[in-house]
Amino acid sequence: MTSPSPTARRTRLRRRTALALAAAATAALTLSACGTDTKANTPATRAGSGNAAAAKADTVALLDDTTLAVPGDKPSALFFFSVGCGECAGGAKSLDKAAQAFDKAGKKANFLAVDMDPNESKQTIMQFLDYIKAPALPATIDKGAALSQRYQVAALSTLIVVAPQGKVTYRATDPSADQIQDALKKAGA
């Protein structure tokens, strides 16, 4: 039996190295596609982001062809997601649970799911909301990344609470419904 030639060994080594690098790059991109921070950032450390232009409200077109002013006259909870982000389903469910709890208690706040992928269709997003059992959750497509840029949101599964004055008072990745409600109460709801 003969051993492989040095050229064949080098070729195999290069191929293995290339595959290992490709696998590492794929893993890094996959892990960064959805936010992985499970702790809420304190308002003191992150509340300043997105506040420079926050005095003016944006009128956002919703998927149901209505509009919503953000920040508006009451605190707003905005959850940034994409249909293709598996981790985002839990955060969107939490937002819907918080919205239902506020509605049941007669408390006032805006709730908005913001799709960060401008290529996802209205129908696809509505199917996603039906799938997670949140068909009544107000949603919009962040065309031109207007909301993402205004509030400096770069990662999927990010939730922010914006006070009526326009200040971001809370920022977290995939918070629970209780955490969302508490943050809205602190913002004046």
XYZ file of C-alpha atoms in Angstrom:
189
model
C 0.000 0.000 0.000
C 1.391 3.415 -0.925
C 0.967 6.611 1.023
C -0.561 9.672 -0.656
C 1.840 11.995 -2.393
C 2.828 15.246 -0.632
C 0.805 17.189 -3.217
C -2.346 15.179 -2.462
C -1.846 15.702 1.297
C -1.454 19.470 0.808
C -4.582 19.568 -1.358
C -6.582 17.703 1.303
C -5.207 19.988 4.015
C -6.163 23.100 2.020
C -9.621 21.691 1.371
C -10.134 20.916 5.083
C -8.871 24.362 6.072
C -11.211 26.043 3.591
C -14.157 23.983 4.856
C -13.307 24.795 8.478
C -13.104 28.517 7.681
C -16.398 28.390 5.781
C -18.066 26.571 8.684
C -16.713 29.111 11.179
C -17.919 32.026 9.047
C -21.358 30.440 8.650
C -21.616 29.853 12.398
C -20.598 33.438 13.149
C -23.158 34.851 10.717
C -25.889 32.571 12.028
C -25.224 33.519 15.636
C -25.173 37.225 14.842
C -28.366 37.124 12.755
C -30.537 37.129 15.840
C -29.669 39.024 19.000
C -28.288 36.786 21.713
C -28.340 39.142 24.685
C -30.947 37.778 27.079
C -30.546 40.468 29.714
C -32.265 43.809 29.571
C -29.889 46.713 29.322
C -30.504 49.233 32.029
C -32.121 52.505 31.020
C -29.136 54.389 32.407
C -26.726 52.668 30.054
C -28.766 52.619 26.869
C -31.543 55.198 27.168
C -29.552 57.841 25.377
C -29.514 56.053 22.051
C -31.887 57.277 19.438
C -32.909 60.410 21.296
C -31.419 63.181 19.194
C -34.243 63.255 16.674
C -36.915 61.868 18.955
C -38.907 65.045 19.625
C -40.820 64.611 16.344
C -43.217 61.690 15.965
C -43.096 59.463 12.896
C -46.345 58.338 11.323
C -45.949 54.652 10.554
C -48.100 52.797 8.008
C -49.353 49.531 9.496
C -50.060 46.319 7.606
C -53.810 46.783 8.152
C -53.614 50.088 6.211
C -54.008 52.263 9.316
C -51.319 54.523 10.772
C -49.663 54.924 14.149
C -47.682 57.864 15.512
C -44.422 56.823 17.157
C -43.657 57.830 19.840
C -47.161 59.370 20.000
C -49.015 60.597 23.070
C -48.396 57.420 25.079
C -45.389 55.126 25.570
C -44.604 52.791 22.688
C -43.107 49.290 22.727
C -41.388 48.464 19.425
C -40.127 44.952 18.709
C -37.740 44.587 15.750
C -37.945 41.227 13.981
C -37.797 39.317 10.729
C -39.950 36.376 9.733
C -36.795 34.354 9.038
C -35.477 34.814 12.592
C -36.537 31.833 14.690
C -35.642 33.560 17.954
C -37.917 36.482 17.046
C -41.104 34.422 17.431
C -40.737 34.371 21.227
C -40.191 38.116 21.446
C -43.177 38.846 19.216
C -45.337 36.551 21.376
C -44.191 38.438 24.493
C -45.086 41.755 22.856
C -48.553 40.445 22.007
C -49.074 39.113 25.551
C -48.071 42.493 26.984
C -50.469 44.247 24.587
C -53.330 41.953 25.607
C -52.587 42.453 29.316
C -52.531 46.241 28.907
C -55.778 46.178 26.937
C -57.459 43.997 29.559
C -56.283 46.305 32.373
C -57.383 49.431 30.486
C -53.844 50.814 30.343
C -52.726 52.887 27.373
C -49.617 52.206 25.291
C -48.686 51.602 21.669
C -47.415 48.183 20.624
C -45.686 47.690 17.289
C -43.865 44.786 15.636
C -41.328 46.224 13.180
C -40.169 43.913 10.375
C -36.575 44.863 9.556
C -36.534 43.005 6.211
C -38.015 45.254 3.514
C -38.218 42.263 1.151
C -40.754 40.381 3.271
C -44.288 40.787 1.991
C -47.322 41.894 3.941
C -48.801 38.422 3.396
C -45.685 36.676 4.767
C -45.705 38.847 7.882
C -49.425 38.256 8.441
C -48.824 34.489 8.140
C -46.022 34.791 10.721
C -48.334 36.663 13.112
C -51.036 34.023 12.601
C -48.471 31.265 13.205
C -47.408 32.742 16.562
C -51.080 33.320 17.433
C -50.794 37.120 17.438
C -52.890 38.144 14.407
C -54.061 41.406 16.018
C -50.545 42.645 16.837
C -49.924 45.915 14.956
C -47.039 45.486 12.527
C -45.131 47.473 9.941
C -42.311 46.973 7.464
C -39.344 49.231 8.222
C -38.905 50.521 4.672
C -35.720 52.490 4.304
C -34.766 51.381 7.828
C -36.288 54.611 9.170
C -37.191 53.265 12.621
C -34.091 51.076 12.897
C -31.848 54.050 12.195
C -33.798 56.516 14.314
C -33.632 54.284 17.375
C -30.240 52.750 16.550
C -31.450 49.159 16.369
C -29.044 46.867 14.545
C -29.991 43.423 15.894
C -33.097 41.353 15.382
C -35.162 40.477 18.484
C -34.544 43.919 19.995
C -37.361 45.577 21.924
C -37.323 49.237 22.846
C -39.739 51.348 24.845
C -40.070 54.957 23.758
C -41.618 57.502 26.149
C -44.074 60.077 24.734
C -41.271 62.677 24.822
C -39.302 60.482 22.415
C -36.708 59.150 24.854
C -35.772 55.469 24.632
C -36.245 54.337 28.226
C -35.719 50.598 27.801
C -33.810 48.351 25.408
C -33.543 44.557 25.614
C -33.341 41.383 23.576
C -36.370 39.094 23.795
C -37.818 40.409 27.080
C -40.779 38.687 28.703
C -44.288 40.156 28.623
C -43.876 41.185 32.285
C -40.615 43.001 31.535
C -42.283 44.860 28.661
C -45.201 45.889 30.868
C -42.872 47.070 33.644
C -40.822 49.109 31.165
C -43.968 50.730 29.763
C -45.186 51.616 33.260
C -41.833 53.253 34.014
C -42.183 55.216 30.762
C -45.517 56.637 31.890
C -48.169 54.100 30.882
